[in-house]
XYZ file of C-alpha atoms in Angstrom:
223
model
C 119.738 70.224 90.960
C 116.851 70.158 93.667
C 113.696 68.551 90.864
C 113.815 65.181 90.277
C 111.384 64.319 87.026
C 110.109 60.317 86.218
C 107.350 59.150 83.847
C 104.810 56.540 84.134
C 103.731 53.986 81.619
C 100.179 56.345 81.171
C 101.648 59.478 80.069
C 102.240 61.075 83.342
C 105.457 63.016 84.099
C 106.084 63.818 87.485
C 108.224 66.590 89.317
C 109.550 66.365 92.974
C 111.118 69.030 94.575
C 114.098 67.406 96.873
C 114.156 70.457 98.855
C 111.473 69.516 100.599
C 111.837 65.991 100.903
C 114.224 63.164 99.964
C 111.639 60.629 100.314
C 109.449 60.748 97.779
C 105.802 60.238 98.565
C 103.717 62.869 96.251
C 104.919 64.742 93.373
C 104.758 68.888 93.775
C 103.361 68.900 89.991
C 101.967 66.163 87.692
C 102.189 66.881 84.474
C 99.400 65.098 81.887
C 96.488 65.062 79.515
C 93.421 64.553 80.906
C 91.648 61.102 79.405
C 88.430 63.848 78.619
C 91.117 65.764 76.188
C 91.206 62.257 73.880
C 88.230 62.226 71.362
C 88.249 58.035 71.421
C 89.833 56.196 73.559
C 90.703 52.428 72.954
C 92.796 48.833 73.279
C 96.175 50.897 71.829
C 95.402 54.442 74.198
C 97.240 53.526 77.075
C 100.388 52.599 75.117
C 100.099 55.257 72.848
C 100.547 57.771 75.696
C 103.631 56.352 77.509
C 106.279 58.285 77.794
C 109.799 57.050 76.465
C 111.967 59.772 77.415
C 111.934 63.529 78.310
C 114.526 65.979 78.835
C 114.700 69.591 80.086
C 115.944 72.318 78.085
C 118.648 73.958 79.487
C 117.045 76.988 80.560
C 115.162 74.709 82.876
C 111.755 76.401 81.281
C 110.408 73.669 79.265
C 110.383 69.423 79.194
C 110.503 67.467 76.093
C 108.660 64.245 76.188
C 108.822 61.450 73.849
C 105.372 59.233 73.228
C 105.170 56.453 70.170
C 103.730 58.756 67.846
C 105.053 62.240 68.739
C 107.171 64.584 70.519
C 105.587 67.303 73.204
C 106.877 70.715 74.197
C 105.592 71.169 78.241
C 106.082 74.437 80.072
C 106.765 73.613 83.496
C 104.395 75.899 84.195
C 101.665 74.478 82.908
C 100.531 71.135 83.981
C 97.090 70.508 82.350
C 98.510 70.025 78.114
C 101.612 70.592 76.247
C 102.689 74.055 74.616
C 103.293 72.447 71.095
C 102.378 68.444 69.899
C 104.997 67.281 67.344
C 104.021 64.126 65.253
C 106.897 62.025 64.445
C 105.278 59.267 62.234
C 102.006 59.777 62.514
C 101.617 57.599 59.376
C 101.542 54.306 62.084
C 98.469 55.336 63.657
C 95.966 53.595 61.061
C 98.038 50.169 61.679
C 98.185 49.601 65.620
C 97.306 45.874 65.509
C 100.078 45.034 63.203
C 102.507 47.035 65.392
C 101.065 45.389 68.507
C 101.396 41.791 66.862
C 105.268 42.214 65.695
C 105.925 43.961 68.998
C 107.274 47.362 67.193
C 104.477 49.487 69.170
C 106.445 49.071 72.644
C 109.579 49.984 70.890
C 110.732 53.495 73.427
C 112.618 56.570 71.348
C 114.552 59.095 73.292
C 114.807 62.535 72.642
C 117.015 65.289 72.580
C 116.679 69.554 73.023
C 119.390 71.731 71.475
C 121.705 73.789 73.724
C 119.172 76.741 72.670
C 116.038 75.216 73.004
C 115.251 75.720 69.077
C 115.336 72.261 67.715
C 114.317 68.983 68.994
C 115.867 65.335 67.823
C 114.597 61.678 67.998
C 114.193 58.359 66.078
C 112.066 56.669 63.836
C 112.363 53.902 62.071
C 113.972 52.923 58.400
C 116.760 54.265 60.602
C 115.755 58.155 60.328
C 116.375 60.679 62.774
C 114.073 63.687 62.907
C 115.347 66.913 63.847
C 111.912 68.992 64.893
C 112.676 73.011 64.508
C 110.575 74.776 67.026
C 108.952 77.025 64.293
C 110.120 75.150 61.442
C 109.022 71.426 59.778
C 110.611 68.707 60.437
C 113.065 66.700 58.517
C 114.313 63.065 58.698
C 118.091 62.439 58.171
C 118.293 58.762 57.056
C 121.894 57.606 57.058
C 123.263 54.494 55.171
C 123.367 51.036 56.586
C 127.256 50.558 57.498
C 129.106 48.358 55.948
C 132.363 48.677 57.530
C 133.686 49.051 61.268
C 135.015 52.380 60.957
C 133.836 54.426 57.841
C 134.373 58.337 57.108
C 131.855 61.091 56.198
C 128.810 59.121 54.956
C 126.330 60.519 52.425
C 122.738 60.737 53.880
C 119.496 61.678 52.950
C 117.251 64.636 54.145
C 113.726 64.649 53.005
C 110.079 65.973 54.966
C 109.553 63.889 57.843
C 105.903 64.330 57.374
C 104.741 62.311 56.233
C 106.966 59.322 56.409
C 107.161 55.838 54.393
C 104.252 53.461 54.568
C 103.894 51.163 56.414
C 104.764 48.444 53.732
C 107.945 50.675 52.891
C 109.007 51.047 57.053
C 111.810 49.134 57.744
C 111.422 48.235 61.522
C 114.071 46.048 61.921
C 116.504 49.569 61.711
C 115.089 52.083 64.077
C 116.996 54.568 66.091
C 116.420 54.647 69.568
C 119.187 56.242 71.444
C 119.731 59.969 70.687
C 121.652 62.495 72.741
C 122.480 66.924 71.816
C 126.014 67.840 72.731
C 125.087 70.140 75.426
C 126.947 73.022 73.942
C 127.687 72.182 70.516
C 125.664 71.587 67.529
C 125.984 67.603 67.233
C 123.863 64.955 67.715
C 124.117 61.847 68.213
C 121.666 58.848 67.242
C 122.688 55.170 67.938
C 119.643 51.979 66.899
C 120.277 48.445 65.375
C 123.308 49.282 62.937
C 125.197 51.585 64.592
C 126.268 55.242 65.889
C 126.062 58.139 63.895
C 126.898 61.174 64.716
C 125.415 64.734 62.763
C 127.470 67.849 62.663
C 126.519 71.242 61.308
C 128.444 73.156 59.218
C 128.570 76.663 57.852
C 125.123 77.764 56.760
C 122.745 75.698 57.985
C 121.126 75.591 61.922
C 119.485 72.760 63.742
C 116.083 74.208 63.872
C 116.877 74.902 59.293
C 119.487 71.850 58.670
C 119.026 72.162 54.966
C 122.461 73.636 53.847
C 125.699 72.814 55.380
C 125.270 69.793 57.351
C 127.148 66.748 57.629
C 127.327 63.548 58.686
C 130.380 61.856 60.771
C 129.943 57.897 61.024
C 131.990 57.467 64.225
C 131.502 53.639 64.114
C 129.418 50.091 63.685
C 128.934 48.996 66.958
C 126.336 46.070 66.972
């Protein structure tokens, strides 16, 4: 792989093409949202907009970036906005100096494309993780708190993402961070304060429509 991609702390993502250089001095393409593009801008905006994580897709045609309050779709392409702007809990945004005070709003999700580009996963808290169809509304997959090392096929719940508990009701002591797509098979896997879970779908159901047929697989508490 020739691009190397890194993101900066004020919602920049970078590319650099190692073909032409190993040093790296000046990305070949910046990818970010110009400050005029914000209607207000104020004490939280800088924080808001740094990036966590982002990921190709695997046909190399699109990023995935991760930001405190949503997911965006870029076309490498296209430098200047985002294709598509997913919110993930957009229900936060009306209490940024409570999240600032109990340290929750520097708190960095990954994220995760599907083998076929389709369906997009990441973390929340009140440990949910919210698969993101590319044409289809999201849904949260809350798993239950382990109580046991090693437990089998869990029960879970799957319910609208949007929009998501109060802030009163958020539990932000169990938030899921970590999340990685098997890169050929439908499975993720999601990993925060209790544990590692790991989704599988079944018969009837895809990533991007998880409604029927899938299941959960607790591999394991491991914290």
């Amino acid at each position: 792989c020739h691009t190397q991609m890194y993101t900066t702390s004020r919602g920049r993502m970078c590319f650099h093409d190692l073909r032409s250089s190993a040093i790296l001095k000046e990305p070949a393409k910046n990818f970010e949202i110009p400050e005029t593009a914000y209607l207000t801008k104020h004490f939280f905006s800088e924080v808001l907009t740094s990036i966590s994580d982002a990921k190709f897709t695997a046909d190399g045609r699109y990023v995935l970036s991760r930001d405190y309050l949503s997911l965006k779709l870029w076309d490498v392409n296209m430098e200047k906005k985002p294709v598509e702007v997913f919110p993930v809990q957009p229900q936060l945004a009306d209490h940024l100096p409570i999240l600032y005070q109990n340290n929750a709003l520097f708190d960095r999700f990954q994220c995760a494309p599907s083998p076929d580009g389709t369906a997009f996963a990441t973390g929340s808290y009140s440990n949910r993780t919210i698969i993101q169809g590319k044409s289809t509304p999201a849904v949260a997959l809350t798993a239950p708190v382990p109580t046991g090392f090693l437990s089998k096929t869990s029960e879970f719940k799957m319910t609208p993402a949007i929009p998501g508990p109060s802030i009163t009701q958020t539990r932000f002591n169990e938030k899921v961070l970590l999340c990685a797509w098997h890169p050929k098979q439908p499975i993720v896997a999601v990993s925060g304060f209790t544990g590692l879970d790991v989704y599988e779908q079944t018969s009837g159901s895809t990533m991007d429509d998880p409604s029927p047929g899938l299941a959960l697989r607790r591999s394991k508490t491991v914290f």
